[in-house]
Amino acid sequence: MTAKKFLAELKRRKVYSVAVTYAVVGWLLIQVVTQVFPPFEIPNWTERLVIIAIIIGFPVALVLAWLFDFTRYGIIRTEDLSFEARIELPPLASSTEKSIAVLPFNDLSAAKDHAYFGEGIAEELLGALAKVDGLRVAARRSSFWFKNKEAELSEIATKLNVEHVLEGSVRRDGNRVRITAELIDACDGFTIWSETYEREMHGIFALQDEITRSIVDTLKLKLEISPPPASRSTDAYEAYLQGLFYSDKSTEEALRRSLEFFERALRKDPQLGGAWTGIAKAWLWLADAYVPPLEAYPKVREAAANALKIDDAEAEAHVYLAESRRILDWDLDGAEAEFNRAVEIDSNSTPSNYFFAALYAARGEREKALAYLRRTSKIDPASLWVNNFACELYRYFGLYDEAIAAGERALQLDPTFMAYGEPALAALYREMGQVDKAIAIYEKARSLTGWPGFGLAITFARMNRPEEAHETLAAAIAKRRYTAGDAIAHVHVALHAHDDAIRELERACDERSSSLHMIGIAPEFAPLRSDRRFISILQKIGLEPEKVFAATVA
């Protein structure tokens, strides 16, 4: 570490502040001792002892300031210097000079039945702009979150940290489409470019390129866009757009519908690699929640492999192939290689960074996990899934302030997301001893879904209410077509039923639960860390128990 960096680190760890405060307080104490002790005829050796203790305490205070922080949750170990600075991550494909968010285009069709088309046009433009050197493009989930929300342009720009916003509308009438696009300077709200296009659907690909070029020219950038393949089918493209639209939903019905559209697209154009990536994505999100992993992940692997046969530079397909290797083969090194390839191709991709953070967290590589997690949050700040995931990982690593901030952002973005995933903020409150807050969030989730979550059962168990915990666990299992063993094991550990917990973890191992790798760092499983059966499971799935345990605060 250079002298400059060392001095900056002293400042970050508040060593300077402690030194000044200690010196002032120490000097005042010495003045009090020298003035007060003599009149009361306190022996001189006592006065000298106090002064020596104050002097000796000075370097001790500095060492403690370097090592620890005082927070509202108690004394915690100070985080090491900037993870991003210490870990060599591939650079983000972005620049602070130019930035843009692409909002989903509004559907102005008479029947209002082409929302998928407006989102698809925006997604294609977003993807093309993301390849431009020197232009930072806000992630899709964050940009699309503002759809149908009454948000001021300045609010959108602030939350996404962009200078420009592209918005527009589509009107479909038979085989003709009318697209209006508008590029706005978010600083002053003025439109700096707008255009309206009317085309036949067969010219839609050229139209997308034309709009993209116009935007880039406006931003004084250069872009080379390869013309679309001559064999590309407009019917296949439309089916692909509909598949994308439904693949971003969380319900089983929507995900299965996306599969139908992607398969339809491939029947019309077998070389449409994006449709294979869409199929991999849909099966990934169907797995565990709705479909047993051993049924879903082989289809994830097959679809991702097919996408990469068509285009090896498809970053998202590498992510899904990595996940299939991690889960089906317990091949963590192979998964890491695929994630590295994905980040190399597209360092701004949310899936690439999101899943990479999870892999490193599971392996106990705390600094790398936090580096990729923070990068994901920077890339996709308005994604409720990213914020909920961040809340969970920060909790595992004892970073409670950051965990609360991320968890609260997730609930602010969309309180109803709890209908499709357990709120990490509730688990955080439970671990902090604020069970009333935890139960309130879990009960809100129950009101949205109609059934309780496993987190509520854990909370009841921690409150020494075993009957309610058992009832809640039974209700949570009964409402699901498939339940991963590690989800049930969480509750058994809280109930001190360790044999039952191990049995469920072994089932999760046999069935290839995708979340099983997290049991090593999850504080809920800390009571099992001395159990040789638990150690054996961790080793079987490719983890190093001692390394994993050392990464957490449990």
Coordinates of C-alpha atoms in Angstrom, one line a residue:
M1 CA 0.0 0.0 0.0
T2 CA 1.4 3.4 -1.0
A3 CA 1.8 6.2 1.6
K4 CA -1.1 8.1 -0.1
K5 CA -3.4 5.1 0.1
F6 CA -2.4 4.4 3.7
L7 CA -3.2 8.0 4.7
A8 CA -6.6 7.7 2.9
E9 CA -7.3 4.5 4.7
L10 CA -6.5 6.1 8.1
K11 CA -9.1 8.7 7.3
R12 CA -11.7 6.1 6.1
R13 CA -11.2 4.1 9.3
K14 CA -11.7 7.3 11.3
V15 CA -8.2 6.9 13.0
Y16 CA -7.6 10.7 12.6
S17 CA -10.9 11.5 14.3
V18 CA -10.2 9.1 17.2
A19 CA -6.6 10.5 17.6
V20 CA -7.9 14.1 17.8
T21 CA -10.7 13.2 20.1
Y22 CA -8.5 11.1 22.4
A23 CA -5.9 13.8 22.5
V24 CA -8.4 16.4 23.5
V25 CA -10.2 14.3 26.1
G26 CA -6.8 13.0 27.4
W27 CA -5.5 16.5 27.8
L28 CA -8.7 17.5 29.7
L29 CA -8.4 14.5 32.0
I30 CA -4.7 15.3 32.7
Q31 CA -5.7 18.9 33.6
V32 CA -8.5 17.6 35.9
V33 CA -6.1 15.1 37.6
T34 CA -3.3 17.6 38.2
Q35 CA -5.8 20.2 39.5
V36 CA -8.1 18.0 41.6
F37 CA -5.8 15.3 43.1
P38 CA -3.5 17.6 45.2
P39 CA -6.2 19.4 47.2
F40 CA -7.6 16.0 48.2
E41 CA -4.1 14.8 49.1
I42 CA -4.3 11.9 46.7
P43 CA -0.8 10.4 46.5
N44 CA 1.4 11.7 43.7
W45 CA 2.0 8.1 42.4
T46 CA -1.7 7.9 41.6
E47 CA -1.6 11.1 39.5
R48 CA 1.4 9.8 37.6
L49 CA -0.3 6.4 37.1
V50 CA -3.4 8.0 35.5
I51 CA -1.2 10.2 33.2
I52 CA 0.8 7.1 32.1
A53 CA -2.4 5.1 31.5
I54 CA -3.7 7.9 29.3
I55 CA -0.5 8.0 27.3
I56 CA -0.3 4.2 26.9
G57 CA -4.0 4.2 25.9
F58 CA -3.4 6.5 22.9
P59 CA -1.8 3.8 20.6
V60 CA -4.3 1.2 21.8
A61 CA -7.2 3.5 20.9
L62 CA -5.7 4.0 17.4
V63 CA -5.4 0.3 16.9
L64 CA -9.0 -0.3 18.0
A65 CA -10.1 2.5 15.7
W66 CA -8.3 0.8 12.8
L67 CA -9.9 -2.6 13.5
F68 CA -13.5 -1.8 14.6
D69 CA -16.5 0.5 14.0
F70 CA -19.2 1.6 16.5
T71 CA -22.6 1.2 14.9
R72 CA -26.2 1.3 16.2
Y73 CA -26.0 -2.5 16.2
G74 CA -22.9 -2.7 18.3
I75 CA -19.2 -3.0 17.6
I76 CA -18.4 -4.6 14.3
R77 CA -15.1 -5.3 12.4
T78 CA -14.2 -2.5 10.0
E79 CA -14.6 -3.5 6.4
D80 CA -11.3 -3.8 4.5
L81 CA -10.4 -1.3 1.9
S82 CA -12.7 -1.0 -1.1
F83 CA -13.3 -4.4 -2.6
E84 CA -13.3 -3.0 -6.1
A85 CA -9.9 -1.5 -5.5
R86 CA -8.4 -4.7 -4.2
I87 CA -10.0 -7.1 -6.6
E88 CA -9.2 -7.0 -10.3
L89 CA -12.7 -7.0 -11.9
P90 CA -13.1 -6.6 -15.6
P91 CA -13.8 -2.9 -16.2
L92 CA -17.4 -1.8 -16.6
A93 CA -18.2 -1.0 -20.2
S94 CA -19.2 2.5 -19.4
S95 CA -18.2 6.1 -19.0
T96 CA -19.3 8.9 -16.9
E97 CA -19.4 11.1 -20.0
K98 CA -22.5 9.7 -21.7
S99 CA -25.3 7.7 -20.1
I100 CA -28.9 6.8 -21.1
A101 CA -31.9 4.9 -19.9
V102 CA -34.3 3.3 -22.4
L103 CA -37.9 3.2 -21.1
P104 CA -40.4 0.7 -22.5
F105 CA -42.3 2.3 -25.4
N106 CA -46.0 3.0 -24.7
D107 CA -48.6 0.9 -26.5
L108 CA -51.0 3.3 -28.3
S109 CA -52.6 0.5 -30.4
A110 CA -56.4 0.7 -30.4
A111 CA -56.8 -2.7 -28.5
K112 CA -53.9 -2.0 -26.2
D113 CA -52.7 -5.5 -26.8
H114 CA -49.1 -4.8 -28.0
A115 CA -47.4 -3.9 -24.8
Y116 CA -44.9 -6.7 -25.6
F117 CA -44.0 -5.0 -28.8
G118 CA -43.3 -1.7 -27.1
E119 CA -41.1 -3.5 -24.5
G120 CA -39.4 -5.5 -27.3
I121 CA -38.5 -2.5 -29.4
A122 CA -37.1 -0.8 -26.3
E123 CA -35.1 -3.9 -25.4
E124 CA -33.6 -4.2 -28.8
L125 CA -32.6 -0.6 -28.8
L126 CA -31.2 -1.0 -25.3
G127 CA -29.1 -4.0 -26.4
A128 CA -27.8 -2.2 -29.4
L129 CA -26.8 0.9 -27.4
A130 CA -25.2 -1.2 -24.7
K131 CA -22.6 -2.2 -27.3
V132 CA -21.5 1.4 -27.9
D133 CA -18.1 2.3 -26.5
G134 CA -18.3 5.3 -24.1
L135 CA -22.1 5.0 -23.5
R136 CA -23.4 3.6 -20.2
V137 CA -26.9 2.2 -20.5
A138 CA -29.1 1.6 -17.5
A139 CA -30.1 -2.1 -17.0
R140 CA -33.3 -3.3 -18.4
R141 CA -35.0 -4.2 -15.1
S142 CA -34.3 -0.9 -13.6
S143 CA -35.4 1.1 -16.7
F144 CA -38.5 -1.0 -17.2
W145 CA -39.5 -0.7 -13.5
F146 CA -40.8 2.8 -14.3
K147 CA -43.4 1.5 -16.8
N148 CA -46.9 2.8 -15.9
K149 CA -45.5 4.7 -13.0
E150 CA -46.2 8.4 -12.6
A151 CA -42.5 9.4 -12.1
E152 CA -40.9 12.7 -13.1
L153 CA -38.2 12.5 -15.6
S154 CA -35.8 14.0 -13.1
E155 CA -36.6 11.2 -10.6
I156 CA -36.0 8.6 -13.2
A157 CA -32.7 10.1 -14.2
T158 CA -31.6 10.4 -10.5
K159 CA -32.5 6.9 -9.6
L160 CA -30.8 5.4 -12.6
N161 CA -27.9 7.9 -12.6
V162 CA -28.2 8.8 -16.3
E163 CA -28.0 12.0 -18.3
H164 CA -30.4 11.1 -21.1
V165 CA -33.7 9.2 -21.3
L166 CA -35.1 7.6 -24.4
E167 CA -38.9 7.1 -24.4
G168 CA -41.4 6.6 -27.1
S169 CA -44.6 4.9 -28.3
V170 CA -45.7 2.2 -30.8
R171 CA -49.0 2.0 -32.6
R172 CA -49.6 -1.3 -34.5
D173 CA -52.3 -1.5 -37.2
G174 CA -52.2 -4.8 -39.0
N175 CA -48.9 -5.1 -40.7
R176 CA -48.0 -1.4 -40.3
V177 CA -46.3 0.0 -37.3
R178 CA -45.9 3.6 -36.3
I179 CA -43.0 4.3 -33.8
T180 CA -42.3 7.6 -32.2
A181 CA -39.0 8.0 -30.3
E182 CA -37.8 10.9 -28.2
L183 CA -34.4 11.5 -26.7
I184 CA -34.5 13.9 -23.6
D185 CA -31.8 15.6 -21.7
A186 CA -32.6 14.7 -18.1
C187 CA -30.7 17.7 -16.7
D188 CA -33.1 20.3 -18.2
G189 CA -36.0 18.2 -19.5
F190 CA -35.6 19.5 -23.0
T191 CA -36.1 17.2 -26.0
I192 CA -32.8 17.0 -28.0
W193 CA -34.1 14.7 -30.7
S194 CA -37.4 13.1 -31.8
E195 CA -38.6 11.3 -34.8
T196 CA -41.7 9.4 -36.0
Y197 CA -41.4 6.4 -38.3
E198 CA -44.0 4.5 -40.2
R199 CA -43.0 1.2 -41.7
E200 CA -44.3 -2.2 -42.7
M201 CA -43.4 -4.9 -40.2
H202 CA -40.9 -6.5 -42.5
G203 CA -38.8 -3.4 -42.2
I204 CA -38.7 -3.4 -38.4
F205 CA -35.1 -4.5 -38.1
A206 CA -33.8 -1.7 -40.3
L207 CA -36.0 0.7 -38.4
Q208 CA -34.4 -0.3 -35.0
D209 CA -31.0 0.3 -36.5
E210 CA -32.1 3.7 -37.9
I211 CA -33.4 4.9 -34.5
T212 CA -30.2 3.7 -32.7
R213 CA -28.0 5.4 -35.2
S214 CA -29.9 8.7 -34.8
I215 CA -29.6 8.6 -31.0
V216 CA -25.9 7.8 -31.2
D217 CA -25.3 10.6 -33.7
T218 CA -27.1 12.9 -31.4
L219 CA -24.8 11.9 -28.5
K220 CA -21.8 12.5 -30.8
L221 CA -20.7 8.8 -30.7
K222 CA -19.9 6.3 -33.4
L223 CA -21.7 3.0 -33.9
E224 CA -21.3 0.2 -36.3
I225 CA -24.4 -1.9 -36.6
S226 CA -24.3 -5.0 -38.6
P227 CA -27.3 -5.5 -40.9
P228 CA -29.7 -8.2 -39.7
P229 CA -29.4 -11.6 -41.3
A230 CA -31.4 -11.7 -44.5
S231 CA -33.2 -14.9 -43.4
R232 CA -34.5 -13.3 -40.2
S233 CA -38.2 -13.7 -40.0
T234 CA -40.5 -11.0 -38.7
D235 CA -43.0 -13.6 -37.5
A236 CA -40.2 -15.2 -35.5
Y237 CA -39.1 -11.9 -34.1
E238 CA -42.6 -11.0 -33.0
A239 CA -43.0 -14.4 -31.2
Y240 CA -39.5 -13.8 -29.6
L241 CA -40.7 -10.4 -28.3
Q242 CA -43.8 -11.9 -26.8
G243 CA -41.6 -14.6 -25.2
L244 CA -39.3 -11.9 -23.6
F245 CA -42.4 -10.1 -22.3
Y246 CA -43.6 -13.1 -20.4
S247 CA -40.2 -14.4 -19.3
D248 CA -39.9 -11.3 -17.0
K249 CA -43.0 -12.3 -15.1
S250 CA -42.8 -14.4 -11.9
T251 CA -45.8 -16.6 -12.2
E252 CA -45.6 -20.2 -13.5
E253 CA -48.3 -19.4 -16.1
A254 CA -46.4 -16.5 -17.5
L255 CA -43.1 -18.4 -17.6
R256 CA -44.6 -21.4 -19.4
R257 CA -46.3 -19.1 -21.8
S258 CA -42.9 -17.5 -22.6
L259 CA -41.6 -21.0 -23.5
E260 CA -44.4 -21.4 -26.0
F261 CA -43.5 -18.1 -27.7
F262 CA -39.8 -18.9 -27.8
E263 CA -40.4 -22.3 -29.2
R264 CA -42.7 -20.8 -31.8
A265 CA -40.0 -18.3 -32.7
L266 CA -37.5 -21.2 -33.2
R267 CA -39.9 -23.1 -35.5
K268 CA -40.0 -20.0 -37.8
D269 CA -36.3 -19.2 -37.5
P270 CA -34.0 -22.0 -36.0
Q271 CA -31.1 -19.6 -36.0
L272 CA -32.6 -17.2 -33.6
G273 CA -30.2 -17.8 -30.8
G274 CA -31.9 -15.3 -28.4
A275 CA -34.9 -17.6 -28.3
W276 CA -32.8 -20.4 -27.0
T277 CA -31.4 -18.1 -24.3
G278 CA -35.0 -17.1 -23.4
I279 CA -35.9 -20.8 -23.0
A280 CA -32.9 -21.3 -20.7
K281 CA -34.0 -18.3 -18.7
A282 CA -37.6 -19.4 -18.4
W283 CA -36.6 -22.9 -17.1
L284 CA -34.1 -21.4 -14.7
W285 CA -36.9 -19.4 -13.0
L286 CA -39.3 -22.3 -13.2
A287 CA -36.8 -24.5 -11.3
D288 CA -37.2 -24.9 -7.6
A289 CA -40.2 -22.5 -7.3
Y290 CA -42.5 -24.6 -9.5
V291 CA -40.6 -27.5 -11.0
P292 CA -38.2 -30.0 -9.4
P293 CA -34.6 -29.0 -10.2
L294 CA -33.7 -32.3 -11.9
E295 CA -36.6 -31.7 -14.4
A296 CA -35.7 -28.1 -15.1
Y297 CA -31.9 -27.7 -15.1
P298 CA -31.1 -30.2 -17.9
K299 CA -33.4 -28.1 -20.1
V300 CA -31.5 -25.0 -18.9
R301 CA -28.2 -26.6 -20.0
E302 CA -29.5 -27.8 -23.3
A303 CA -31.1 -24.5 -24.3
A304 CA -28.0 -22.5 -23.2
A305 CA -25.7 -24.8 -25.1
N306 CA -27.9 -24.4 -28.3
A307 CA -27.8 -20.6 -27.9
L308 CA -24.0 -20.7 -27.7
K309 CA -23.7 -22.9 -30.8
I310 CA -25.4 -20.2 -32.7
D311 CA -23.5 -17.3 -31.0
D312 CA -20.7 -17.9 -28.5
A313 CA -20.8 -14.2 -27.6
E314 CA -24.2 -14.5 -26.0
A315 CA -23.3 -13.5 -22.4
E316 CA -26.6 -14.4 -20.8
A317 CA -26.4 -17.9 -22.3
H318 CA -23.0 -18.4 -20.6
V319 CA -24.6 -17.4 -17.3
Y320 CA -27.3 -20.1 -17.6
L321 CA -24.8 -22.7 -18.7
A322 CA -22.7 -21.8 -15.6
E323 CA -25.8 -22.3 -13.3
S324 CA -26.5 -25.7 -14.8
R325 CA -22.9 -26.8 -14.2
R326 CA -23.0 -25.5 -10.6
I327 CA -26.3 -27.2 -9.8
L328 CA -26.3 -30.4 -11.9
D329 CA -22.6 -31.2 -11.6
W330 CA -21.6 -29.3 -8.4
D331 CA -18.8 -28.0 -10.7
L332 CA -18.0 -24.7 -9.1
D333 CA -14.8 -24.2 -11.1
G334 CA -16.6 -24.8 -14.3
A335 CA -19.3 -22.4 -13.3
E336 CA -16.7 -19.7 -12.5
A337 CA -15.2 -20.1 -15.9
E338 CA -18.5 -19.6 -17.6
F339 CA -19.3 -16.5 -15.5
N340 CA -15.9 -15.1 -16.3
R341 CA -16.7 -15.5 -20.0
A342 CA -20.0 -13.8 -19.5
V343 CA -18.5 -10.8 -17.7
E344 CA -15.8 -10.6 -20.3
I345 CA -18.4 -10.4 -23.1
D346 CA -20.7 -8.0 -21.2
S347 CA -19.5 -6.5 -18.0
N348 CA -22.7 -4.4 -17.7
S349 CA -24.9 -7.5 -17.7
T350 CA -27.1 -7.8 -14.5
P351 CA -27.3 -11.7 -14.7
S352 CA -23.5 -12.0 -15.2
N353 CA -22.7 -9.9 -12.1
Y354 CA -25.7 -11.1 -10.0
F355 CA -25.0 -14.8 -10.3
F356 CA -21.2 -14.3 -10.0
A357 CA -21.8 -12.5 -6.6
A358 CA -23.8 -15.5 -5.4
L359 CA -21.2 -18.0 -6.5
Y360 CA -18.4 -16.2 -4.7
A361 CA -20.6 -15.7 -1.6
A362 CA -21.4 -19.4 -1.4
R363 CA -17.7 -20.3 -1.7
G364 CA -16.8 -18.0 1.1
E365 CA -14.9 -15.5 -1.1
R366 CA -16.4 -12.5 0.7
E367 CA -14.5 -9.7 -0.9
K368 CA -15.2 -10.9 -4.5
A369 CA -18.8 -11.5 -3.6
L370 CA -19.3 -8.0 -2.2
A371 CA -17.4 -6.5 -5.2
Y372 CA -19.7 -8.1 -7.7
L373 CA -22.8 -7.5 -5.5
R374 CA -22.0 -3.7 -5.3
R375 CA -21.3 -3.7 -9.1
T376 CA -24.7 -5.3 -9.7
S377 CA -26.4 -2.7 -7.5
K378 CA -24.7 0.1 -9.4
I379 CA -25.7 -1.4 -12.8
D380 CA -29.3 -2.2 -11.8
P381 CA -30.2 0.1 -9.0
A382 CA -34.0 0.0 -9.4
S383 CA -34.3 -3.8 -9.6
L384 CA -36.3 -5.2 -6.7
W385 CA -34.7 -8.6 -7.1
V386 CA -31.2 -7.2 -7.0
N387 CA -32.0 -5.2 -3.9
N388 CA -33.7 -8.1 -2.1
F389 CA -30.7 -10.3 -3.0
A390 CA -28.3 -7.6 -1.8
C391 CA -30.2 -7.4 1.5
E392 CA -29.7 -11.2 2.0
L393 CA -26.0 -11.2 1.2
Y394 CA -25.2 -8.2 3.3
R395 CA -27.0 -9.9 6.2
Y396 CA -25.0 -13.0 5.8
F397 CA -21.8 -10.9 6.0
G398 CA -23.0 -8.8 9.0
L399 CA -23.3 -5.6 7.1
Y400 CA -26.6 -4.6 8.6
D401 CA -26.7 -0.9 7.6
E402 CA -26.3 -1.8 3.9
A403 CA -28.7 -4.8 4.3
I404 CA -31.4 -2.5 5.7
A405 CA -31.0 0.0 3.0
A406 CA -31.2 -2.6 0.2
G407 CA -34.2 -4.4 1.8
E408 CA -36.1 -1.2 2.3
R409 CA -35.4 -0.2 -1.4
A410 CA -36.8 -3.5 -2.5
L411 CA -40.1 -2.9 -0.6
Q412 CA -40.3 0.6 -1.8
L413 CA -39.8 -0.5 -5.4
D414 CA -42.7 -3.0 -5.3
P415 CA -44.2 -4.2 -2.0
T416 CA -46.1 -6.9 -3.9
F417 CA -42.9 -8.7 -5.0
M418 CA -43.3 -10.6 -1.7
A419 CA -45.9 -12.7 -3.5
Y420 CA -43.1 -14.4 -5.5
G421 CA -40.2 -14.4 -3.1
E422 CA -39.5 -14.2 0.6
P423 CA -38.5 -10.7 1.8
A424 CA -34.9 -10.6 2.9
L425 CA -35.6 -7.6 5.1
A426 CA -37.9 -9.7 7.4
A427 CA -35.1 -12.2 8.0
L428 CA -32.7 -9.4 8.7
Y429 CA -35.0 -7.9 11.3
R430 CA -35.4 -11.4 12.9
E431 CA -31.7 -11.9 13.1
M432 CA -31.4 -8.4 14.7
G433 CA -34.0 -9.4 17.4
Q434 CA -36.7 -7.1 16.0
V435 CA -39.2 -9.9 15.6
D436 CA -42.3 -7.6 15.6
K437 CA -41.0 -5.9 12.5
A438 CA -40.2 -9.3 10.9
I439 CA -43.6 -10.7 11.6
A440 CA -45.3 -7.6 10.2
I441 CA -43.5 -8.1 6.9
Y442 CA -44.1 -11.8 6.8
E443 CA -47.8 -11.3 7.5
K444 CA -48.0 -8.7 4.7
A445 CA -46.4 -11.3 2.4
R446 CA -49.0 -13.9 3.6
S447 CA -51.8 -11.5 2.7
L448 CA -50.5 -11.2 -0.8
T449 CA -50.0 -14.9 -1.5
G450 CA -52.7 -16.5 0.7
W451 CA -50.2 -18.7 2.5
P452 CA -47.2 -18.2 4.9
G453 CA -43.6 -18.3 4.1
F454 CA -40.8 -20.4 5.7
G455 CA -39.4 -17.3 7.2
L456 CA -42.4 -16.9 9.4
A457 CA -42.1 -20.5 10.6
I458 CA -38.5 -19.8 11.5
T459 CA -39.5 -16.7 13.4
F460 CA -42.1 -18.5 15.5
A461 CA -39.5 -21.2 16.3
R462 CA -37.0 -18.6 17.4
M463 CA -39.8 -17.1 19.7
N464 CA -40.2 -20.5 21.3
R465 CA -43.6 -21.0 19.7
P466 CA -43.1 -24.5 18.3
E467 CA -46.7 -25.3 17.6
E468 CA -47.2 -22.2 15.5
A469 CA -43.9 -22.9 13.7
H470 CA -45.0 -26.5 12.8
E471 CA -48.4 -25.3 11.6
T472 CA -46.8 -22.5 9.5
L473 CA -44.3 -25.0 8.0
A474 CA -47.0 -27.4 7.1
A475 CA -49.1 -24.7 5.5
A476 CA -46.1 -23.4 3.5
I477 CA -45.3 -26.9 2.2
A478 CA -49.0 -27.7 1.4
K479 CA -49.4 -24.7 -0.9
R480 CA -46.4 -25.6 -3.1
R481 CA -46.1 -28.1 -5.9
Y482 CA -42.4 -28.5 -5.1
T483 CA -40.4 -27.5 -2.0
A484 CA -36.7 -27.7 -1.8
G485 CA -35.3 -29.6 1.2
D486 CA -33.0 -26.8 2.3
A487 CA -36.1 -24.5 2.7
I488 CA -37.7 -26.9 5.1
A489 CA -34.3 -27.6 6.8
H490 CA -34.1 -23.9 7.8
V491 CA -37.2 -24.4 10.0
H492 CA -36.0 -27.7 11.5
V493 CA -32.8 -26.1 12.6
A494 CA -34.7 -23.3 14.4
L495 CA -36.8 -26.0 16.1
H496 CA -33.6 -27.8 17.2
A497 CA -34.6 -30.8 15.2
H498 CA -31.2 -31.3 13.7
D499 CA -31.7 -34.9 12.5
D500 CA -34.8 -33.7 10.5
A501 CA -32.8 -30.8 9.1
I502 CA -29.9 -33.1 7.9
R503 CA -32.4 -35.4 6.3
E504 CA -34.0 -32.6 4.3
L505 CA -30.5 -31.2 3.4
E506 CA -29.6 -34.7 2.0
R507 CA -32.8 -34.7 0.0
A508 CA -32.0 -31.2 -1.3
C509 CA -28.5 -32.5 -2.3
D510 CA -30.0 -35.5 -4.1
E511 CA -32.6 -33.4 -5.9
R512 CA -30.1 -30.6 -6.8
S513 CA -31.7 -27.6 -5.0
S514 CA -30.2 -24.5 -6.5
S515 CA -30.1 -22.6 -3.2
L516 CA -28.2 -25.4 -1.4
H517 CA -24.8 -23.8 -1.8
M518 CA -25.9 -20.9 0.5
I519 CA -26.3 -23.1 3.6
G520 CA -22.7 -22.7 4.5
I521 CA -22.9 -18.9 4.9
A522 CA -26.5 -18.7 6.1
P523 CA -26.6 -17.8 9.8
E524 CA -29.7 -20.0 10.2
F525 CA -27.5 -23.1 9.7
A526 CA -24.7 -22.0 12.1
P527 CA -25.9 -24.5 14.8
L528 CA -25.1 -27.4 12.4
R529 CA -21.5 -26.4 11.7
S530 CA -20.1 -28.8 14.2
D531 CA -22.1 -31.7 12.8
R532 CA -20.0 -34.0 10.7
R533 CA -23.0 -34.8 8.5
F534 CA -23.4 -31.1 7.7
I535 CA -19.7 -30.9 6.9
S536 CA -20.0 -33.9 4.6
I537 CA -22.9 -32.3 2.6
L538 CA -20.9 -29.1 2.1
Q539 CA -17.9 -31.0 0.8
K540 CA -20.1 -33.1 -1.5
I541 CA -21.4 -30.0 -3.2
G542 CA -17.9 -28.6 -3.8
L543 CA -17.5 -26.2 -0.8
E544 CA -14.6 -25.9 1.7
P545 CA -16.4 -25.7 5.1
E546 CA -13.6 -23.9 7.0
K547 CA -13.3 -21.2 4.3
V548 CA -17.0 -20.7 4.1
F549 CA -17.5 -20.5 7.9
A550 CA -14.7 -17.9 8.2
A551 CA -16.4 -15.6 5.7
T552 CA -19.5 -14.9 7.9
V553 CA -20.3 -13.4 11.3
A554 CA -22.3 -16.4 12.5

